[in-house]
Amino acid sequence: SLSLVVCLFVPAYVQVKEVIWKHRLLVYGSFDYYATLYSTALDECNESDVHSLSFNGYLAMVRDAKFISKFCPARLLEIIFKAVNVDDDNVREKLGQNALARDEFNKMHRLNRHEFVEALVRVSVVRYVQSKRVPDVSDAVDKCCQVK
């Protein structure tokens, strides 16, 4: 049937998005928990900045989730943090006039929510796809989100 054919050609990013939506309470709950627990930065009202995740919070999360393994060493998890932590100023400099306005909520050395989700996908790829334990990125993300 046509619906079966359409299902076979769903782009990988759509499948990953569906898996993240399926586990949204866990994903966003984890972000909120570790952002709050390890919040050291203060916002303009002198309150804890709980809208971004510090490096220490990220390391605590990957440790508690048992993401560190022979397939995914701690150093690689640190590189993932750095890779997804976008520096708006560098992006604007490279894009010139085509650049979007600076995101005032995208703090340096801290992950915002969408960077956190990207880090989760990258960790899933390293842990399961690159090690050939799971062939599909969406299945790898699903496996990473399984509560142990």
mmCIF file of N, CA and C in Angstrom:
data_model
loop_
_atom_site.group_PDB
_atom_site.id
_atom_site.type_symbol
_atom_site.label_atom_id
_atom_site.label_comp_id
_atom_site.label_asym_id
_atom_site.label_seq_id
_atom_site.Cartn_x
_atom_site.Cartn_y
_atom_site.Cartn_z
ATOM 1 N N SER A 1 0.838 -1.193 0.000
ATOM 2 C CA SER A 1 0.000 0.000 0.000
ATOM 3 C C SER A 1 0.876 1.247 0.000
ATOM 4 N N LEU A 2 0.290 2.376 -0.355
ATOM 5 C CA LEU A 2 1.021 3.630 -0.441
ATOM 6 C C LEU A 2 1.528 4.070 0.927
ATOM 7 N N SER A 3 0.733 3.866 1.985
ATOM 8 C CA SER A 3 1.159 4.290 3.319
ATOM 9 C C SER A 3 2.401 3.526 3.770
ATOM 10 N N LEU A 4 2.515 2.266 3.398
ATOM 11 C CA LEU A 4 3.692 1.483 3.745
ATOM 12 C C LEU A 4 4.928 2.036 3.044
ATOM 13 N N VAL A 5 4.785 2.408 1.791
ATOM 14 C CA VAL A 5 5.896 2.970 1.029
ATOM 15 C C VAL A 5 6.322 4.298 1.622
ATOM 16 N N VAL A 6 5.378 5.133 2.004
ATOM 17 C CA VAL A 6 5.682 6.432 2.591
ATOM 18 C C VAL A 6 6.432 6.245 3.912
ATOM 19 N N CYS A 7 6.022 5.274 4.716
ATOM 20 C CA CYS A 7 6.683 5.020 6.003
ATOM 21 C C CYS A 7 8.139 4.598 5.820
ATOM 22 N N LEU A 8 8.435 3.918 4.741
ATOM 23 C CA LEU A 8 9.792 3.466 4.515
ATOM 24 C C LEU A 8 10.743 4.604 4.189
ATOM 25 N N PHE A 9 10.211 5.728 3.757
ATOM 26 C CA PHE A 9 11.051 6.833 3.327
ATOM 27 C C PHE A 9 10.919 8.065 4.209
ATOM 28 N N VAL A 10 10.599 7.871 5.466
ATOM 29 C CA VAL A 10 10.535 8.982 6.406
ATOM 30 C C VAL A 10 11.979 9.392 6.709
ATOM 31 N N PRO A 11 12.306 10.669 6.519
ATOM 32 C CA PRO A 11 13.686 11.113 6.778
ATOM 33 C C PRO A 11 14.110 10.823 8.218
ATOM 34 N N ALA A 12 15.400 10.576 8.389
ATOM 35 C CA ALA A 12 15.942 10.217 9.705
ATOM 36 C C ALA A 12 15.665 11.299 10.747
ATOM 37 N N TYR A 13 15.774 12.574 10.348
ATOM 38 C CA TYR A 13 15.562 13.637 11.339
ATOM 39 C C TYR A 13 14.125 13.657 11.839
ATOM 40 N N VAL A 14 13.175 13.254 11.000
ATOM 41 C CA VAL A 14 11.772 13.187 11.428
ATOM 42 C C VAL A 14 11.600 12.059 12.437
ATOM 43 N N GLN A 15 12.236 10.939 12.187
ATOM 44 C CA GLN A 15 12.170 9.816 13.129
ATOM 45 C C GLN A 15 12.814 10.191 14.462
ATOM 46 N N VAL A 16 13.934 10.888 14.421
ATOM 47 C CA VAL A 16 14.601 11.321 15.655
ATOM 48 C C VAL A 16 13.700 12.291 16.409
ATOM 49 N N LYS A 17 13.082 13.207 15.695
ATOM 50 C CA LYS A 17 12.167 14.177 16.319
ATOM 51 C C LYS A 17 11.015 13.452 17.026
ATOM 52 N N GLU A 18 10.486 12.413 16.388
ATOM 53 C CA GLU A 18 9.394 11.641 16.992
ATOM 54 C C GLU A 18 9.840 10.929 18.263
ATOM 55 N N VAL A 19 11.053 10.400 18.259
ATOM 56 C CA VAL A 19 11.574 9.718 19.453
ATOM 57 C C VAL A 19 11.790 10.728 20.576
ATOM 58 N N ILE A 20 12.333 11.878 20.247
ATOM 59 C CA ILE A 20 12.537 12.910 21.278
ATOM 60 C C ILE A 20 11.192 13.358 21.834
ATOM 61 N N TRP A 21 10.185 13.495 20.978
ATOM 62 C CA TRP A 21 8.848 13.869 21.443
ATOM 63 C C TRP A 21 8.295 12.785 22.371
ATOM 64 N N LYS A 22 8.518 11.534 22.015
ATOM 65 C CA LYS A 22 8.054 10.402 22.840
ATOM 66 C C LYS A 22 8.663 10.478 24.247
ATOM 67 N N HIS A 23 9.910 10.899 24.331
ATOM 68 C CA HIS A 23 10.628 10.956 25.613
ATOM 69 C C HIS A 23 10.767 12.392 26.133
ATOM 70 N N ARG A 24 9.912 13.290 25.683
ATOM 71 C CA ARG A 24 10.054 14.714 26.004
ATOM 72 C C ARG A 24 10.065 14.998 27.502
ATOM 73 N N LEU A 25 9.249 14.291 28.271
ATOM 74 C CA LEU A 25 9.228 14.550 29.712
ATOM 75 C C LEU A 25 10.565 14.197 30.358
ATOM 76 N N LEU A 26 11.160 13.100 29.933
ATOM 77 C CA LEU A 26 12.473 12.712 30.441
ATOM 78 C C LEU A 26 13.551 13.685 29.976
ATOM 79 N N VAL A 27 13.538 14.023 28.686
ATOM 80 C CA VAL A 27 14.570 14.901 28.125
ATOM 81 C C VAL A 27 14.514 16.277 28.778
ATOM 82 N N TYR A 28 13.334 16.898 28.775
ATOM 83 C CA TYR A 28 13.234 18.244 29.341
ATOM 84 C C TYR A 28 13.320 18.225 30.866
ATOM 85 N N GLY A 29 12.836 17.162 31.485
ATOM 86 C CA GLY A 29 12.972 17.031 32.935
ATOM 87 C C GLY A 29 14.433 16.920 33.345
ATOM 88 N N SER A 30 15.204 16.159 32.568
ATOM 89 C CA SER A 30 16.643 16.033 32.843
ATOM 90 C C SER A 30 17.335 17.378 32.694
ATOM 91 N N PHE A 31 16.998 18.081 31.618
ATOM 92 C CA PHE A 31 17.593 19.404 31.408
ATOM 93 C C PHE A 31 17.277 20.305 32.604
ATOM 94 N N ASP A 32 16.010 20.388 32.973
ATOM 95 C CA ASP A 32 15.609 21.261 34.082
ATOM 96 C C ASP A 32 16.298 20.868 35.387
ATOM 97 N N TYR A 33 16.356 19.577 35.659
ATOM 98 C CA TYR A 33 16.961 19.095 36.906
ATOM 99 C C TYR A 33 18.431 19.495 36.986
ATOM 100 N N TYR A 34 19.202 19.165 35.953
ATOM 101 C CA TYR A 34 20.641 19.436 36.006
ATOM 102 C C TYR A 34 20.952 20.921 35.837
ATOM 103 N N ALA A 35 20.125 21.646 35.105
ATOM 104 C CA ALA A 35 20.325 23.095 34.989
ATOM 105 C C ALA A 35 20.087 23.770 36.341
ATOM 106 N N THR A 36 19.084 23.288 37.068
ATOM 107 C CA THR A 36 18.770 23.859 38.383
ATOM 108 C C THR A 36 19.799 23.444 39.422
ATOM 109 N N LEU A 37 20.139 22.175 39.433
ATOM 110 C CA LEU A 37 21.055 21.634 40.433
ATOM 111 C C LEU A 37 22.442 22.253 40.342
ATOM 112 N N TYR A 38 22.895 22.518 39.124
ATOM 113 C CA TYR A 38 24.254 23.031 38.916
ATOM 114 C C TYR A 38 24.268 24.485 38.442
ATOM 115 N N SER A 39 23.231 25.218 38.776
ATOM 116 C CA SER A 39 23.160 26.615 38.366
ATOM 117 C C SER A 39 24.056 27.470 39.252
ATOM 118 N N THR A 40 25.045 28.099 38.624
ATOM 119 C CA THR A 40 25.932 29.001 39.359
ATOM 120 C C THR A 40 25.841 30.415 38.804
ATOM 121 N N ALA A 41 25.345 30.538 37.575
ATOM 122 C CA ALA A 41 25.236 31.850 36.945
ATOM 123 C C ALA A 41 23.977 32.558 37.457
ATOM 124 N N LEU A 42 24.053 33.867 37.504
ATOM 125 C CA LEU A 42 22.905 34.670 37.919
ATOM 126 C C LEU A 42 22.417 35.484 36.735
ATOM 127 N N ASP A 43 21.101 35.655 36.652
ATOM 128 C CA ASP A 43 20.550 36.474 35.579
ATOM 129 C C ASP A 43 20.507 37.939 36.021
ATOM 130 N N GLU A 44 19.883 38.785 35.188
ATOM 131 C CA GLU A 44 19.861 40.224 35.491
ATOM 132 C C GLU A 44 19.069 40.562 36.746
ATOM 133 N N CYS A 45 18.212 39.655 37.207
ATOM 134 C CA CYS A 45 17.442 39.870 38.441
ATOM 135 C C CYS A 45 18.136 39.255 39.651
ATOM 136 N N ASN A 46 19.370 38.809 39.459
ATOM 137 C CA ASN A 46 20.168 38.203 40.512
ATOM 138 C C ASN A 46 19.594 36.875 40.992
ATOM 139 N N GLU A 47 18.895 36.182 40.085
ATOM 140 C CA GLU A 47 18.347 34.864 40.380
ATOM 141 C C GLU A 47 19.151 33.819 39.605
ATOM 142 N N SER A 48 19.091 32.586 40.055
ATOM 143 C CA SER A 48 19.802 31.506 39.369
ATOM 144 C C SER A 48 19.303 31.367 37.938
ATOM 145 N N ASP A 49 20.258 31.217 37.017
ATOM 146 C CA ASP A 49 19.916 31.017 35.607
ATOM 147 C C ASP A 49 19.667 29.529 35.390
ATOM 148 N N VAL A 50 18.412 29.136 35.319
ATOM 149 C CA VAL A 50 18.057 27.729 35.161
ATOM 150 C C VAL A 50 17.638 27.412 33.724
ATOM 151 N N HIS A 51 17.909 28.333 32.808
ATOM 152 C CA HIS A 51 17.523 28.133 31.410
ATOM 153 C C HIS A 51 18.683 27.663 30.555
ATOM 154 N N SER A 52 19.805 27.376 31.202
ATOM 155 C CA SER A 52 20.946 26.844 30.477
ATOM 156 C C SER A 52 21.685 25.874 31.389
ATOM 157 N N LEU A 53 22.363 24.932 30.766
ATOM 158 C CA LEU A 53 23.026 23.855 31.493
ATOM 159 C C LEU A 53 24.530 24.084 31.490
ATOM 160 N N SER A 54 25.116 24.132 32.663
ATOM 161 C CA SER A 54 26.557 24.334 32.773
ATOM 162 C C SER A 54 27.300 23.064 32.375
ATOM 163 N N PHE A 55 28.591 23.204 32.156
ATOM 164 C CA PHE A 55 29.429 22.057 31.830
ATOM 165 C C PHE A 55 29.407 21.036 32.967
ATOM 166 N N ASN A 56 29.464 21.524 34.217
ATOM 167 C CA ASN A 56 29.408 20.614 35.371
ATOM 168 C C ASN A 56 28.083 19.874 35.440
ATOM 169 N N GLY A 57 26.988 20.559 35.127
ATOM 170 C CA GLY A 57 25.677 19.913 35.093
ATOM 171 C C GLY A 57 25.603 18.854 34.013
ATOM 172 N N TYR A 58 26.166 19.162 32.858
ATOM 173 C CA TYR A 58 26.212 18.208 31.740
ATOM 174 C C TYR A 58 27.025 16.974 32.132
ATOM 175 N N LEU A 59 28.202 17.181 32.728
ATOM 176 C CA LEU A 59 29.026 16.049 33.144
ATOM 177 C C LEU A 59 28.325 15.194 34.198
ATOM 178 N N ALA A 60 27.619 15.831 35.113
ATOM 179 C CA ALA A 60 26.861 15.079 36.117
ATOM 180 C C ALA A 60 25.755 14.261 35.457
ATOM 181 N N MET A 61 25.097 14.845 34.472
ATOM 182 C CA MET A 61 24.023 14.139 33.776
ATOM 183 C C MET A 61 24.559 12.922 33.025
ATOM 184 N N VAL A 62 25.662 13.085 32.271
ATOM 185 C CA VAL A 62 26.187 11.943 31.513
ATOM 186 C C VAL A 62 26.740 10.865 32.461
ATOM 187 N N ARG A 63 27.240 11.286 33.610
ATOM 188 C CA ARG A 63 27.705 10.314 34.610
ATOM 189 C C ARG A 63 26.517 9.560 35.208
ATOM 190 N N ASP A 64 25.498 10.288 35.632
ATOM 191 C CA ASP A 64 24.330 9.663 36.259
ATOM 192 C C ASP A 64 23.570 8.772 35.281
ATOM 193 N N ALA A 65 23.542 9.152 34.009
ATOM 194 C CA ALA A 65 22.850 8.364 32.986
ATOM 195 C C ALA A 65 23.699 7.188 32.505
ATOM 196 N N LYS A 66 24.914 7.094 33.031
ATOM 197 C CA LYS A 66 25.849 6.026 32.662
ATOM 198 C C LYS A 66 26.161 6.023 31.159
ATOM 199 N N PHE A 67 26.306 7.228 30.598
ATOM 200 C CA PHE A 67 26.663 7.360 29.186
ATOM 201 C C PHE A 67 28.149 7.087 28.959
ATOM 202 N N ILE A 68 28.953 7.259 29.990
ATOM 203 C CA ILE A 68 30.393 7.033 29.853
ATOM 204 C C ILE A 68 30.637 5.525 29.803
ATOM 205 N N SER A 69 31.298 5.097 28.742
ATOM 206 C CA SER A 69 31.560 3.668 28.557
ATOM 207 C C SER A 69 32.774 3.508 27.651
ATOM 208 N N LYS A 70 33.131 2.265 27.375
ATOM 209 C CA LYS A 70 34.245 2.035 26.459
ATOM 210 C C LYS A 70 33.893 2.518 25.054
ATOM 211 N N PHE A 71 32.605 2.549 24.728
ATOM 212 C CA PHE A 71 32.165 3.032 23.425
ATOM 213 C C PHE A 71 32.085 4.561 23.385
ATOM 214 N N CYS A 72 31.983 5.168 24.559
ATOM 215 C CA CYS A 72 31.795 6.616 24.644
ATOM 216 C C CYS A 72 32.572 7.149 25.853
ATOM 217 N N PRO A 73 33.890 7.351 25.703
ATOM 218 C CA PRO A 73 34.707 7.823 26.834
ATOM 219 C C PRO A 73 34.357 9.257 27.235
ATOM 220 N N ALA A 74 34.690 9.595 28.462
ATOM 221 C CA ALA A 74 34.363 10.924 29.006
ATOM 222 C C ALA A 74 34.917 12.044 28.132
ATOM 223 N N ARG A 75 36.112 11.886 27.603
ATOM 224 C CA ARG A 75 36.721 12.933 26.773
ATOM 225 C C ARG A 75 35.873 13.215 25.542
ATOM 226 N N LEU A 76 35.291 12.194 24.957
ATOM 227 C CA LEU A 76 34.436 12.373 23.791
ATOM 228 C C LEU A 76 33.152 13.117 24.167
ATOM 229 N N LEU A 77 32.640 12.850 25.348
ATOM 230 C CA LEU A 77 31.451 13.569 25.819
ATOM 231 C C LEU A 77 31.760 15.053 26.031
ATOM 232 N N GLU A 78 32.981 15.350 26.469
ATOM 233 C CA GLU A 78 33.401 16.741 26.622
ATOM 234 C C GLU A 78 33.469 17.428 25.250
ATOM 235 N N ILE A 79 33.965 16.709 24.264
ATOM 236 C CA ILE A 79 34.049 17.263 22.898
ATOM 237 C C ILE A 79 32.652 17.527 22.347
ATOM 238 N N ILE A 80 31.708 16.633 22.632
ATOM 239 C CA ILE A 80 30.328 16.844 22.185
ATOM 240 C C ILE A 80 29.765 18.116 22.793
ATOM 241 N N PHE A 81 30.013 18.343 24.085
ATOM 242 C CA PHE A 81 29.541 19.577 24.732
ATOM 243 C C PHE A 81 30.080 20.790 23.979
ATOM 244 N N LYS A 82 31.358 20.781 23.713
ATOM 245 C CA LYS A 82 32.000 21.913 23.025
ATOM 246 C C LYS A 82 31.450 22.085 21.610
ATOM 247 N N ALA A 83 31.210 20.976 20.918
ATOM 248 C CA ALA A 83 30.727 21.038 19.532
ATOM 249 C C ALA A 83 29.328 21.625 19.423
ATOM 250 N N VAL A 84 28.465 21.334 20.381
ATOM 251 C CA VAL A 84 27.085 21.819 20.278
ATOM 252 C C VAL A 84 26.885 23.180 20.932
ATOM 253 N N ASN A 85 27.853 23.633 21.697
ATOM 254 C CA ASN A 85 27.752 24.926 22.367
ATOM 255 C C ASN A 85 28.116 26.029 21.374
ATOM 256 N N VAL A 86 27.115 26.528 20.679
ATOM 257 C CA VAL A 86 27.320 27.482 19.587
ATOM 258 C C VAL A 86 27.650 28.869 20.125
ATOM 259 N N ASP A 87 28.676 29.464 19.558
ATOM 260 C CA ASP A 87 29.065 30.836 19.885
ATOM 261 C C ASP A 87 28.387 31.756 18.874
ATOM 262 N N ASP A 88 27.345 32.449 19.301
ATOM 263 C CA ASP A 88 26.590 33.323 18.395
ATOM 264 C C ASP A 88 27.460 34.358 17.710
ATOM 265 N N ASP A 89 28.433 34.901 18.429
ATOM 266 C CA ASP A 89 29.279 35.938 17.846
ATOM 267 C C ASP A 89 30.098 35.390 16.679
ATOM 268 N N ASN A 90 30.644 34.176 16.825
ATOM 269 C CA ASN A 90 31.402 33.570 15.726
ATOM 270 C C ASN A 90 30.510 33.271 14.525
ATOM 271 N N VAL A 91 29.297 32.814 14.780
ATOM 272 C CA VAL A 91 28.356 32.524 13.688
ATOM 273 C C VAL A 91 28.017 33.815 12.954
ATOM 274 N N ARG A 92 27.724 34.873 13.695
ATOM 275 C CA ARG A 92 27.380 36.146 13.064
ATOM 276 C C ARG A 92 28.550 36.694 12.268
ATOM 277 N N GLU A 93 29.760 36.531 12.783
ATOM 278 C CA GLU A 93 30.953 37.008 12.081
ATOM 279 C C GLU A 93 31.127 36.268 10.753
ATOM 280 N N LYS A 94 30.901 34.955 10.744
ATOM 281 C CA LYS A 94 31.060 34.158 9.529
ATOM 282 C C LYS A 94 29.960 34.437 8.511
ATOM 283 N N LEU A 95 28.728 34.694 8.985
ATOM 284 C CA LEU A 95 27.611 34.905 8.066
ATOM 285 C C LEU A 95 27.484 36.348 7.601
ATOM 286 N N GLY A 96 28.118 37.265 8.296
ATOM 287 C CA GLY A 96 28.047 38.666 7.900
ATOM 288 C C GLY A 96 26.643 39.220 7.994
ATOM 289 N N GLN A 97 26.183 39.881 6.931
ATOM 290 C CA GLN A 97 24.867 40.515 6.965
ATOM 291 C C GLN A 97 23.730 39.509 6.955
ATOM 292 N N ASN A 98 24.007 38.268 6.574
ATOM 293 C CA ASN A 98 22.959 37.249 6.556
ATOM 294 C C ASN A 98 22.692 36.667 7.934
ATOM 295 N N ALA A 99 23.454 37.062 8.920
ATOM 296 C CA ALA A 99 23.330 36.494 10.261
ATOM 297 C C ALA A 99 22.039 36.934 10.925
ATOM 298 N N LEU A 100 21.534 36.058 11.749
ATOM 299 C CA LEU A 100 20.370 36.384 12.560
ATOM 300 C C LEU A 100 20.822 37.252 13.730
ATOM 301 N N ALA A 101 19.875 37.851 14.394
ATOM 302 C CA ALA A 101 20.198 38.651 15.579
ATOM 303 C C ALA A 101 20.793 37.749 16.657
ATOM 304 N N ARG A 102 21.615 38.325 17.486
ATOM 305 C CA ARG A 102 22.255 37.564 18.568
ATOM 306 C C ARG A 102 21.199 37.025 19.518
ATOM 307 N N ASP A 103 21.346 35.771 19.893
ATOM 308 C CA ASP A 103 20.435 35.137 20.849
ATOM 309 C C ASP A 103 20.929 35.459 22.253
ATOM 310 N N GLU A 104 20.253 36.363 22.922
ATOM 311 C CA GLU A 104 20.708 36.806 24.238
ATOM 312 C C GLU A 104 20.612 35.713 25.303
ATOM 313 N N PHE A 105 19.866 34.638 25.020
ATOM 314 C CA PHE A 105 19.722 33.550 25.985
ATOM 315 C C PHE A 105 20.710 32.418 25.741
ATOM 316 N N ASN A 106 21.515 32.525 24.696
ATOM 317 C CA ASN A 106 22.505 31.493 24.393
ATOM 318 C C ASN A 106 23.819 31.888 25.064
ATOM 319 N N LYS A 107 24.006 31.420 26.272
ATOM 320 C CA LYS A 107 25.186 31.767 27.070
ATOM 321 C C LYS A 107 26.387 30.924 26.642
ATOM 322 N N MET A 108 27.540 31.532 26.664
ATOM 323 C CA MET A 108 28.773 30.801 26.362
ATOM 324 C C MET A 108 29.069 29.818 27.496
ATOM 325 N N HIS A 109 29.616 28.695 27.142
ATOM 326 C CA HIS A 109 30.003 27.644 28.079
ATOM 327 C C HIS A 109 28.806 27.043 28.809
ATOM 328 N N ARG A 110 27.624 27.188 28.222
ATOM 329 C CA ARG A 110 26.400 26.616 28.777
ATOM 330 C C ARG A 110 25.526 26.181 27.601
ATOM 331 N N LEU A 111 24.778 25.109 27.793
ATOM 332 C CA LEU A 111 23.889 24.628 26.741
ATOM 333 C C LEU A 111 22.473 25.124 26.998
ATOM 334 N N ASN A 112 21.826 25.625 25.945
ATOM 335 C CA ASN A 112 20.402 25.901 26.061
ATOM 336 C C ASN A 112 19.664 24.616 25.684
ATOM 337 N N ARG A 113 18.351 24.646 25.678
ATOM 338 C CA ARG A 113 17.588 23.404 25.489
ATOM 339 C C ARG A 113 17.862 22.730 24.152
ATOM 340 N N HIS A 114 17.878 23.476 23.075
ATOM 341 C CA HIS A 114 18.060 22.816 21.776
ATOM 342 C C HIS A 114 19.491 22.293 21.616
ATOM 343 N N GLU A 115 20.452 22.945 22.232
ATOM 344 C CA GLU A 115 21.822 22.422 22.215
ATOM 345 C C GLU A 115 21.910 21.134 23.042
ATOM 346 N N PHE A 116 21.163 21.090 24.137
ATOM 347 C CA PHE A 116 21.112 19.889 24.968
ATOM 348 C C PHE A 116 20.532 18.713 24.188
ATOM 349 N N VAL A 117 19.462 18.952 23.445
ATOM 350 C CA VAL A 117 18.855 17.887 22.640
ATOM 351 C C VAL A 117 19.845 17.428 21.567
ATOM 352 N N GLU A 118 20.538 18.376 20.938
ATOM 353 C CA GLU A 118 21.538 17.999 19.937
ATOM 354 C C GLU A 118 22.644 17.155 20.575
ATOM 355 N N ALA A 119 23.063 17.519 21.775
ATOM 356 C CA ALA A 119 24.092 16.736 22.472
ATOM 357 C C ALA A 119 23.589 15.321 22.736
ATOM 358 N N LEU A 120 22.334 15.188 23.128
ATOM 359 C CA LEU A 120 21.757 13.863 23.370
ATOM 360 C C LEU A 120 21.784 13.014 22.098
ATOM 361 N N VAL A 121 21.446 13.609 20.972
ATOM 362 C CA VAL A 121 21.475 12.877 19.697
ATOM 363 C C VAL A 121 22.907 12.467 19.360
ATOM 364 N N ARG A 122 23.847 13.378 19.530
ATOM 365 C CA ARG A 122 25.252 13.051 19.227
ATOM 366 C C ARG A 122 25.797 11.955 20.148
ATOM 367 N N VAL A 123 25.440 12.009 21.418
ATOM 368 C CA VAL A 123 25.861 10.964 22.355
ATOM 369 C C VAL A 123 25.265 9.625 21.918
ATOM 370 N N SER A 124 24.019 9.631 21.514
ATOM 371 C CA SER A 124 23.355 8.408 21.049
ATOM 372 C C SER A 124 24.076 7.821 19.843
ATOM 373 N N VAL A 125 24.469 8.680 18.916
ATOM 374 C CA VAL A 125 25.183 8.214 17.723
ATOM 375 C C VAL A 125 26.518 7.587 18.118
ATOM 376 N N VAL A 126 27.249 8.255 18.991
ATOM 377 C CA VAL A 126 28.556 7.730 19.404
ATOM 378 C C VAL A 126 28.400 6.413 20.159
ATOM 379 N N ARG A 127 27.470 6.368 21.089
ATOM 380 C CA ARG A 127 27.304 5.165 21.932
ATOM 381 C C ARG A 127 26.810 3.957 21.153
ATOM 382 N N TYR A 128 25.876 4.174 20.244
ATOM 383 C CA TYR A 128 25.197 3.027 19.642
ATOM 384 C C TYR A 128 25.416 2.859 18.136
ATOM 385 N N VAL A 129 25.420 3.945 17.377
ATOM 386 C CA VAL A 129 25.538 3.816 15.922
ATOM 387 C C VAL A 129 26.988 3.587 15.514
ATOM 388 N N GLN A 130 27.898 4.414 16.007
ATOM 389 C CA GLN A 130 29.307 4.257 15.622
ATOM 390 C C GLN A 130 29.909 2.955 16.144
ATOM 391 N N SER A 131 29.376 2.462 17.243
ATOM 392 C CA SER A 131 29.861 1.187 17.780
ATOM 393 C C SER A 131 29.163 0.006 17.107
ATOM 394 N N LYS A 132 28.257 0.302 16.183
ATOM 395 C CA LYS A 132 27.527 -0.697 15.407
ATOM 396 C C LYS A 132 26.629 -1.592 16.267
ATOM 397 N N ARG A 133 26.220 -1.090 17.423
ATOM 398 C CA ARG A 133 25.293 -1.854 18.262
ATOM 399 C C ARG A 133 23.853 -1.598 17.863
ATOM 400 N N VAL A 134 23.593 -0.413 17.282
ATOM 401 C CA VAL A 134 22.266 -0.053 16.781
ATOM 402 C C VAL A 134 22.476 0.620 15.436
ATOM 403 N N PRO A 135 21.768 0.192 14.390
ATOM 404 C CA PRO A 135 22.035 0.739 13.062
ATOM 405 C C PRO A 135 21.368 2.086 12.765
ATOM 406 N N ASP A 136 20.362 2.451 13.528
ATOM 407 C CA ASP A 136 19.546 3.615 13.204
ATOM 408 C C ASP A 136 19.662 4.686 14.290
ATOM 409 N N VAL A 137 19.773 5.948 13.882
ATOM 410 C CA VAL A 137 19.937 7.049 14.843
ATOM 411 C C VAL A 137 18.721 7.173 15.750
ATOM 412 N N SER A 138 17.524 7.076 15.205
ATOM 413 C CA SER A 138 16.329 7.224 16.047
ATOM 414 C C SER A 138 16.246 6.095 17.075
ATOM 415 N N ASP A 139 16.625 4.877 16.683
ATOM 416 C CA ASP A 139 16.646 3.766 17.643
ATOM 417 C C ASP A 139 17.718 3.991 18.707
ATOM 418 N N ALA A 140 18.834 4.593 18.314
ATOM 419 C CA ALA A 140 19.903 4.892 19.261
ATOM 420 C C ALA A 140 19.439 5.933 20.286
ATOM 421 N N VAL A 141 18.739 6.973 19.822
ATOM 422 C CA VAL A 141 18.212 7.982 20.743
ATOM 423 C C VAL A 141 17.195 7.342 21.678
ATOM 424 N N ASP A 142 16.344 6.483 21.140
ATOM 425 C CA ASP A 142 15.356 5.785 21.947
ATOM 426 C C ASP A 142 16.045 4.951 23.026
ATOM 427 N N LYS A 143 17.102 4.264 22.660
ATOM 428 C CA LYS A 143 17.841 3.429 23.612
ATOM 429 C C LYS A 143 18.505 4.299 24.690
ATOM 430 N N CYS A 144 19.042 5.454 24.305
ATOM 431 C CA CYS A 144 19.646 6.367 25.287
ATOM 432 C C CYS A 144 18.617 6.894 26.275
ATOM 433 N N CYS A 145 17.387 7.024 25.827
ATOM 434 C CA CYS A 145 16.344 7.585 26.688
ATOM 435 C C CYS A 145 15.659 6.532 27.555
ATOM 436 N N GLN A 146 16.033 5.283 27.404
ATOM 437 C CA GLN A 146 15.455 4.234 28.244
ATOM 438 C C GLN A 146 15.968 4.424 29.664
ATOM 439 N N VAL A 147 15.068 4.500 30.611
ATOM 440 C CA VAL A 147 15.446 4.689 32.015
ATOM 441 C C VAL A 147 16.035 3.378 32.515
ATOM 442 N N LYS A 148 17.219 3.488 33.094
ATOM 443 C CA LYS A 148 17.939 2.295 33.559
ATOM 444 C C LYS A 148 17.654 2.015 35.008
#
